[in-house]
Amino acid sequence: MRPLPGRWVYHDGEFTPFAEVRLPPTTQGLHYGTGVFEGIRAYATPGGEGAHLFRVQDHYRRFLRSCRLLRIDPGLTADELADVTVELLRRNGDQGDVYVRPLAYKLGLLPGTPPGVNLGGVSDAVTIVASRLGAYAPPGGLRCLISSWRRPSRAALPVQAKVTGAYVNNALAVEDARAAGFDDAILLNEAGQVAEASTANVFVVRGGRLATPPADADILPGITRDTVLTLAAELGLPAAESPLHPADLLLADEVFLTGTGIGVTPVIEINGRPIGAGAPGPVTTHLARRYGQTVRAEREDTHGWLTPVQAGCEEAVANA
Ligand SMILES: Cc1ncc(COP(=O)(O)O)c(C=O)c1O
């Protein structure tokens, strides 16, 4: 993420100006990738009446599950973390689109713990930053490369958790894809099945039916993926969680990605081959519109997914 001068950050149990946050170079999470994170978005309503965090409790429930795997105790419940996030946005005076990045990580060895790649005997820390966000995905759809890097198996890493160190795999895949002129990478799992994109889940549409790799295909089970499966059911679109192979992508009528950052974004080309007509397809367009209406509170919130961000009388950060 970019530095955020002039913004408030939640760090070490307090709201602190960004410029005052100090992390020791001995921070264990920096050395061993022993941290977990989330990506959460708040969306402004089209009329500018306010903003809502989308599925913030679900994100923090996943955050806490990731923490448990790494023996990190953030000391707050999902509801408390959601409250802290609302207060962070209020302090920053955010009423537009915002990206929230909570991070929990191993900090330093506790007295009596021998040096090493430990999880136990190491103190924990939580930092939450929030940045204002413009359009994220390129309009018109993505061009993707099927990466030669494989997504690690859940036998090697807890792939269902958002563990910082595991993202080296994603970064290598993105780097190669961008160097070859593509927008993003799609990774296969070790069995050669489609897993997911660098920070998004993959869907295909064929004959009006949706399919997405199942949880045991070594994916991160995305909250946007779950949202899209729910919206598809409401729209009467048949959808299956079933293993996909590279040829299923190339033969699909439509392919799209889902993620907190990119929402529902069409893939128009894979490995230089056009997908379907090589332009965003009707099912993707329909789901993307429905998703946009859902996150922007343009439809009734029947699932309790939206948390209002109260407008605050923001306190200026001293060094802004
Ligand atoms: C590796 C990976 N897969 C999938 C996703 C999509 O998950 P979500 O929809 O919960 O943002 C993300 C983003 O968080 C991710 O980093």
GROMACS .gro file of C-alpha atoms and ligand atoms in nm:
model
  336
    1MET     CA    1   0.000   0.000   0.000
    2ARG     CA    2   0.107   0.361  -0.043
    3PRO     CA    3   0.207   0.563   0.266
    4LEU     CA    4  -0.088   0.749   0.416
    5PRO     CA    5   0.042   1.078   0.558
    6GLY     CA    6  -0.222   1.288   0.726
    7ARG     CA    7  -0.445   0.990   0.808
    8TRP     CA    8  -0.533   0.817   1.130
    9VAL     CA    9  -0.428   0.458   1.181
   10TYR     CA   10  -0.539   0.213   1.448
   11HIS     CA   11  -0.216   0.078   1.594
   12ASP     CA   12  -0.130  -0.095   1.917
   13GLY     CA   13  -0.476  -0.032   2.063
   14GLU     CA   14  -0.488   0.341   1.981
   15PHE     CA   15  -0.577   0.577   1.703
   16THR     CA   16  -0.245   0.728   1.596
   17PRO     CA   17  -0.134   0.959   1.314
   18PHE     CA   18   0.019   0.751   1.035
   19ALA     CA   19   0.356   0.932   1.061
   20GLU     CA   20   0.390   0.839   1.428
   21VAL     CA   21   0.361   0.462   1.384
   22ARG     CA   22   0.693   0.293   1.450
   23LEU     CA   23   0.767  -0.074   1.393
   24PRO     CA   24   1.094  -0.219   1.518
   25PRO     CA   25   1.316  -0.377   1.251
   26THR     CA   26   1.306  -0.694   1.461
   27THR     CA   27   0.931  -0.735   1.394
   28GLN     CA   28   0.898  -1.113   1.361
   29GLY     CA   29   0.624  -1.089   1.097
   30LEU     CA   30   0.860  -0.901   0.865
   31HIS     CA   31   1.123  -1.172   0.892
   32TYR     CA   32   0.908  -1.481   0.858
   33GLY     CA   33   0.582  -1.363   0.697
   34THR     CA   34   0.399  -1.454   1.018
   35GLY     CA   35   0.111  -1.214   0.982
   36VAL     CA   36  -0.246  -1.224   0.858
   37PHE     CA   37  -0.453  -0.959   0.691
   38GLU     CA   38  -0.787  -0.869   0.541
   39GLY     CA   39  -0.910  -0.639   0.269
   40ILE     CA   40  -1.244  -0.473   0.340
   41ARG     CA   41  -1.423  -0.205   0.145
   42ALA     CA   42  -1.661   0.074   0.229
   43TYR     CA   43  -1.876   0.203  -0.054
   44ALA     CA   44  -2.035   0.544  -0.087
   45THR     CA   45  -2.404   0.553  -0.176
   46PRO     CA   46  -2.460   0.698  -0.524
   47GLY     CA   47  -2.652   0.996  -0.381
   48GLY     CA   48  -2.366   1.076  -0.144
   49GLU     CA   49  -2.583   1.019   0.168
   50GLY     CA   50  -2.306   0.819   0.335
   51ALA     CA   51  -2.102   0.503   0.307
   52HIS     CA   52  -2.133   0.141   0.420
   53LEU     CA   53  -1.874  -0.120   0.504
   54PHE     CA   54  -1.953  -0.436   0.313
   55ARG     CA   55  -1.964  -0.765   0.509
   56VAL     CA   56  -1.725  -0.623   0.767
   57GLN     CA   57  -1.816  -0.883   1.032
   58ASP     CA   58  -1.758  -1.168   0.784
   59HIS     CA   59  -1.417  -1.025   0.700
   60TYR     CA   60  -1.326  -1.000   1.068
   61ARG     CA   61  -1.450  -1.352   1.134
   62ARG     CA   62  -1.212  -1.475   0.863
   63PHE     CA   63  -0.940  -1.249   1.011
   64LEU     CA   64  -0.985  -1.413   1.352
   65ARG     CA   65  -0.975  -1.761   1.197
   66SER     CA   66  -0.649  -1.665   1.020
   67CYS     CA   67  -0.517  -1.531   1.353
   68ARG     CA   68  -0.597  -1.858   1.528
   69LEU     CA   69  -0.393  -2.054   1.275
   70LEU     CA   70  -0.092  -1.834   1.345
   71ARG     CA   71  -0.152  -1.823   1.722
   72ILE     CA   72  -0.210  -1.448   1.711
   73ASP     CA   73  -0.440  -1.300   1.972
   74PRO     CA   74  -0.567  -0.964   1.847
   75GLY     CA   75  -0.748  -0.915   2.177
   76LEU     CA   76  -1.069  -0.798   2.007
   77THR     CA   77  -1.382  -0.974   1.886
   78ALA     CA   78  -1.513  -0.943   1.531
   79ASP     CA   79  -1.774  -0.693   1.650
   80GLU     CA   80  -1.512  -0.489   1.834
   81LEU     CA   81  -1.285  -0.487   1.528
   82ALA     CA   82  -1.580  -0.372   1.318
   83ASP     CA   83  -1.650  -0.091   1.569
   84VAL     CA   84  -1.283   0.014   1.561
   85THR     CA   85  -1.301   0.024   1.181
   86VAL     CA   86  -1.613   0.241   1.180
   87GLU     CA   87  -1.441   0.478   1.425
   88LEU     CA   88  -1.125   0.483   1.209
   89LEU     CA   89  -1.325   0.590   0.903
   90ARG     CA   90  -1.516   0.844   1.113
   91ARG     CA   91  -1.192   0.997   1.241
   92ASN     CA   92  -1.056   1.016   0.888
   93GLY     CA   93  -1.377   1.185   0.773
   94ASP     CA   94  -1.429   0.913   0.512
   95GLN     CA   95  -1.764   0.919   0.339
   96GLY     CA   96  -1.648   0.797  -0.002
   97ASP     CA   97  -1.506   0.466  -0.123
   98VAL     CA   98  -1.244   0.334   0.117
   99TYR     CA   99  -1.020   0.028   0.132
  100VAL     CA  100  -0.951  -0.101   0.484
  101ARG     CA  101  -0.648  -0.318   0.553
  102PRO     CA  102  -0.636  -0.485   0.897
  103LEU     CA  103  -0.307  -0.657   0.972
  104ALA     CA  104  -0.218  -0.877   1.270
  105TYR     CA  105   0.137  -0.998   1.306
  106LYS     CA  106   0.400  -1.148   1.528
  107LEU     CA  107   0.604  -0.871   1.688
  108GLY     CA  108   0.886  -0.982   1.919
  109LEU     CA  109   1.010  -1.268   2.134
  110LEU     CA  110   0.868  -1.271   2.486
  111PRO     CA  111   1.115  -1.311   2.775
  112GLY     CA  112   1.228  -1.673   2.801
  113THR     CA  113   1.147  -1.764   2.438
  114PRO     CA  114   1.451  -1.890   2.250
  115PRO     CA  115   1.518  -1.726   1.910
  116GLY     CA  116   1.375  -1.912   1.612
  117VAL     CA  117   1.081  -1.933   1.376
  118ASN     CA  118   0.833  -1.940   1.662
  119LEU     CA  119   0.462  -1.878   1.673
  120GLY     CA  120   0.421  -1.929   2.048
  121GLY     CA  121   0.622  -1.709   2.284
  122VAL     CA  122   0.606  -1.411   2.048
  123SER     CA  123   0.402  -1.096   2.115
  124ASP     CA  124   0.126  -0.993   1.873
  125ALA     CA  125   0.026  -0.660   1.724
  126VAL     CA  126  -0.269  -0.529   1.525
  127THR     CA  127  -0.263  -0.235   1.286
  128ILE     CA  128  -0.556  -0.116   1.073
  129VAL     CA  129  -0.511   0.136   0.796
  130ALA     CA  130  -0.772   0.275   0.559
  131SER     CA  131  -0.710   0.453   0.232
  132ARG     CA  132  -0.940   0.633  -0.006
  133LEU     CA  133  -0.995   0.434  -0.322
  134GLY     CA  134  -1.065   0.517  -0.685
  135ALA     CA  135  -1.156   0.273  -0.964
  136TYR     CA  136  -0.950  -0.041  -0.915
  137ALA     CA  137  -1.005  -0.273  -1.211
  138PRO     CA  138  -0.943  -0.158  -1.568
  139PRO     CA  139  -1.270  -0.085  -1.747
  140GLY     CA  140  -1.349  -0.325  -2.028
  141GLY     CA  141  -1.214  -0.638  -1.862
  142LEU     CA  142  -0.889  -0.812  -1.777
  143ARG     CA  143  -0.635  -0.999  -1.983
  144CYS     CA  144  -0.495  -1.288  -1.778
  145LEU     CA  145  -0.205  -1.530  -1.803
  146ILE     CA  146  -0.222  -1.882  -1.664
  147SER     CA  147   0.083  -1.870  -1.440
  148SER     CA  148   0.365  -2.121  -1.437
  149TRP     CA  149   0.377  -2.071  -1.058
  150ARG     CA  150   0.142  -2.318  -0.886
  151ARG     CA  151  -0.072  -2.219  -0.588
  152PRO     CA  152   0.069  -2.406  -0.286
  153SER     CA  153  -0.138  -2.694  -0.159
  154ARG     CA  154  -0.321  -2.679   0.174
  155ALA     CA  155  -0.083  -2.954   0.281
  156ALA     CA  156   0.196  -2.693   0.267
  157LEU     CA  157   0.018  -2.380   0.388
  158PRO     CA  158  -0.324  -2.292   0.531
  159VAL     CA  159  -0.445  -2.153   0.197
  160GLN     CA  160  -0.788  -2.073   0.339
  161ALA     CA  161  -0.626  -1.806   0.559
  162LYS     CA  162  -0.485  -1.473   0.443
  163VAL     CA  163  -0.129  -1.526   0.564
  164THR     CA  164   0.111  -1.247   0.463
  165GLY     CA  165   0.407  -1.474   0.384
  166ALA     CA  166   0.200  -1.687   0.146
  167TYR     CA  167   0.152  -1.386  -0.082
  168VAL     CA  168   0.506  -1.426  -0.217
  169ASN     CA  169   0.346  -1.685  -0.443
  170ASN     CA  170   0.084  -1.435  -0.566
  171ALA     CA  171   0.346  -1.161  -0.613
  172LEU     CA  172   0.567  -1.385  -0.827
  173ALA     CA  173   0.271  -1.480  -1.043
  174VAL     CA  174   0.160  -1.117  -1.088
  175GLU     CA  175   0.513  -1.007  -1.166
  176ASP     CA  176   0.546  -1.258  -1.450
  177ALA     CA  177   0.199  -1.179  -1.586
  178ARG     CA  178   0.263  -0.804  -1.590
  179ALA     CA  179   0.610  -0.849  -1.742
  180ALA     CA  180   0.445  -1.043  -2.025
  181GLY     CA  181   0.190  -0.763  -2.078
  182PHE     CA  182  -0.109  -0.918  -1.896
  183ASP     CA  183  -0.322  -0.760  -1.623
  184ASP     CA  184  -0.329  -1.054  -1.383
  185ALA     CA  185  -0.234  -1.416  -1.330
  186ILE     CA  186  -0.457  -1.720  -1.286
  187LEU     CA  187  -0.288  -1.988  -1.078
  188LEU     CA  188  -0.342  -2.361  -1.101
  189ASN     CA  189  -0.316  -2.579  -0.793
  190GLU     CA  190  -0.063  -2.859  -0.765
  191ALA     CA  191  -0.311  -3.099  -0.930
  192GLY     CA  192  -0.323  -2.872  -1.236
  193GLN     CA  193  -0.677  -2.753  -1.167
  194VAL     CA  194  -0.776  -2.388  -1.175
  195ALA     CA  195  -0.733  -2.238  -0.828
  196GLU     CA  196  -0.774  -1.860  -0.844
  197ALA     CA  197  -0.631  -1.532  -0.966
  198SER     CA  198  -0.369  -1.336  -0.771
  199THR     CA  199  -0.620  -1.174  -0.534
  200ALA     CA  200  -0.955  -1.295  -0.665
  201ASN     CA  201  -1.162  -1.608  -0.721
  202VAL     CA  202  -1.247  -1.734  -1.069
  203PHE     CA  203  -1.588  -1.808  -1.221
  204VAL     CA  204  -1.675  -1.943  -1.565
  205VAL     CA  205  -2.011  -1.919  -1.742
  206ARG     CA  206  -2.107  -2.181  -1.996
  207GLY     CA  207  -2.454  -2.226  -2.139
  208GLY     CA  208  -2.592  -1.986  -1.879
  209ARG     CA  209  -2.451  -2.189  -1.587
  210LEU     CA  210  -2.188  -2.063  -1.344
  211ALA     CA  211  -1.904  -2.274  -1.211
  212THR     CA  212  -1.627  -2.189  -0.967
  213PRO     CA  213  -1.354  -2.408  -0.812
  214PRO     CA  214  -1.457  -2.568  -0.481
  215ALA     CA  215  -1.297  -2.486  -0.146
  216ASP     CA  216  -1.076  -2.796  -0.164
  217ALA     CA  217  -0.913  -2.674  -0.487
  218ASP     CA  218  -0.669  -2.480  -0.262
  219ILE     CA  219  -0.851  -2.150  -0.301
  220LEU     CA  220  -0.907  -1.872  -0.054
  221PRO     CA  221  -1.288  -1.898  -0.017
  222GLY     CA  222  -1.362  -1.536  -0.096
  223ILE     CA  223  -1.638  -1.334   0.060
  224THR     CA  224  -1.716  -1.183  -0.282
  225ARG     CA  225  -1.734  -1.536  -0.425
  226ASP     CA  226  -1.988  -1.622  -0.156
  227THR     CA  227  -2.178  -1.301  -0.229
  228VAL     CA  228  -2.191  -1.380  -0.601
  229LEU     CA  229  -2.312  -1.736  -0.534
  230THR     CA  230  -2.587  -1.590  -0.315
  231LEU     CA  231  -2.685  -1.327  -0.575
  232ALA     CA  232  -2.680  -1.590  -0.852
  233ALA     CA  233  -2.920  -1.809  -0.652
  234GLU     CA  234  -3.150  -1.510  -0.601
  235LEU     CA  235  -3.141  -1.437  -0.975
  236GLY     CA  236  -3.218  -1.803  -1.057
  237LEU     CA  237  -2.879  -1.858  -1.222
  238PRO     CA  238  -2.760  -2.218  -1.173
  239ALA     CA  239  -2.416  -2.231  -1.011
  240ALA     CA  240  -2.187  -2.517  -0.912
  241GLU     CA  241  -1.868  -2.540  -0.711
  242SER     CA  242  -1.679  -2.786  -0.926
  243PRO     CA  243  -1.318  -2.849  -1.029
  244LEU     CA  244  -1.212  -2.656  -1.338
  245HIS     CA  245  -0.925  -2.722  -1.576
  246PRO     CA  246  -0.744  -2.470  -1.795
  247ALA     CA  247  -0.945  -2.584  -2.099
  248ASP     CA  248  -1.268  -2.497  -1.912
  249LEU     CA  249  -1.145  -2.138  -1.899
  250LEU     CA  250  -1.055  -2.127  -2.267
  251LEU     CA  251  -1.388  -2.285  -2.373
  252ALA     CA  252  -1.608  -2.073  -2.146
  253ASP     CA  253  -1.863  -1.827  -2.280
  254GLU     CA  254  -1.755  -1.589  -2.006
  255VAL     CA  255  -1.494  -1.579  -1.729
  256PHE     CA  256  -1.497  -1.333  -1.444
  257LEU     CA  257  -1.306  -1.269  -1.123
  258THR     CA  258  -1.447  -1.183  -0.782
  259GLY     CA  259  -1.270  -1.011  -0.497
  260THR     CA  260  -1.309  -0.730  -0.249
  261GLY     CA  261  -1.072  -0.511  -0.448
  262ILE     CA  262  -1.201  -0.576  -0.799
  263GLY     CA  263  -1.563  -0.664  -0.723
  264VAL     CA  264  -1.700  -0.862  -1.019
  265THR     CA  265  -1.468  -0.805  -1.316
  266PRO     CA  266  -1.482  -0.973  -1.657
  267VAL     CA  267  -1.183  -1.155  -1.804
  268ILE     CA  268  -1.183  -1.098  -2.178
  269GLU     CA  269  -0.866  -1.281  -2.274
  270ILE     CA  270  -0.656  -1.566  -2.132
  271ASN     CA  271  -0.310  -1.654  -2.267
  272GLY     CA  272  -0.381  -1.436  -2.571
  273ARG     CA  273  -0.709  -1.615  -2.658
  274PRO     CA  274  -1.036  -1.422  -2.648
  275ILE     CA  275  -1.292  -1.556  -2.400
  276GLY     CA  276  -1.631  -1.585  -2.569
  277ALA     CA  277  -1.669  -1.278  -2.786
  278GLY     CA  278  -1.361  -1.118  -2.626
  279ALA     CA  279  -1.578  -0.862  -2.449
  280PRO     CA  280  -1.767  -0.857  -2.115
  281GLY     CA  281  -2.055  -1.107  -2.145
  282PRO     CA  282  -2.420  -1.063  -2.043
  283VAL     CA  283  -2.414  -1.284  -1.732
  284THR     CA  284  -2.103  -1.115  -1.595
  285THR     CA  285  -2.247  -0.772  -1.671
  286HIS     CA  286  -2.574  -0.863  -1.497
  287LEU     CA  287  -2.398  -0.998  -1.187
  288ALA     CA  288  -2.154  -0.705  -1.175
  289ARG     CA  289  -2.448  -0.462  -1.183
  290ARG     CA  290  -2.634  -0.654  -0.911
  291TYR     CA  291  -2.317  -0.666  -0.700
  292GLY     CA  292  -2.268  -0.291  -0.743
  293GLN     CA  293  -2.628  -0.222  -0.639
  294THR     CA  294  -2.582  -0.448  -0.337
  295VAL     CA  295  -2.262  -0.290  -0.204
  296ARG     CA  296  -2.383   0.065  -0.272
  297ALA     CA  297  -2.708   0.017  -0.078
  298GLU     CA  298  -2.922   0.058  -0.389
  299ARG     CA  299  -3.116  -0.255  -0.292
  300GLU     CA  300  -3.268  -0.359   0.035
  301ASP     CA  301  -3.000  -0.515   0.258
  302THR     CA  302  -3.181  -0.845   0.318
  303HIS     CA  303  -2.866  -1.026   0.435
  304GLY     CA  304  -2.744  -0.766   0.685
  305TRP     CA  305  -2.427  -0.715   0.484
  306LEU     CA  306  -2.402  -0.336   0.518
  307THR     CA  307  -2.268  -0.143   0.815
  308PRO     CA  308  -2.317   0.234   0.799
  309VAL     CA  309  -2.016   0.457   0.845
  310GLN     CA  310  -2.137   0.753   1.048
  311ALA     CA  311  -2.029   1.093   0.927
  312GLY     CA  312  -1.791   1.230   1.190
  313CYS     CA  313  -1.662   1.570   1.280
  314GLU     CA  314  -1.316   1.459   1.185
  315GLU     CA  315  -1.027   1.568   1.399
  316ALA     CA  316  -0.737   1.683   1.183
  317VAL     CA  317  -0.419   1.485   1.226
  318ALA     CA  318  -0.166   1.723   1.380
  319ASN     CA  319   0.097   1.673   1.112
  320ALA     CA  320  -0.138   1.653   0.813
  321LIG     C1  321  -0.563  -1.502  -0.286
  321LIG     C2  322  -0.699  -1.441  -0.285
  321LIG     N1  323  -0.802  -1.512  -0.336
  321LIG     C3  324  -0.927  -1.463  -0.336
  321LIG     C4  325  -0.955  -1.337  -0.285
  321LIG     C5  326  -1.095  -1.285  -0.285
  321LIG     O1  327  -1.144  -1.285  -0.154
  321LIG     P1  328  -1.253  -1.179  -0.107
  321LIG     O2  329  -1.366  -1.189  -0.201
  321LIG     O3  330  -1.288  -1.224   0.031
  321LIG     O4  331  -1.189  -1.045  -0.113
  321LIG     C6  332  -0.850  -1.261  -0.232
  321LIG     C7  333  -0.876  -1.129  -0.174
  321LIG     O5  334  -0.893  -1.116  -0.057
  321LIG     C8  335  -0.721  -1.314  -0.229
  321LIG     O6  336  -0.618  -1.245  -0.179
   0.00000   0.00000   0.00000
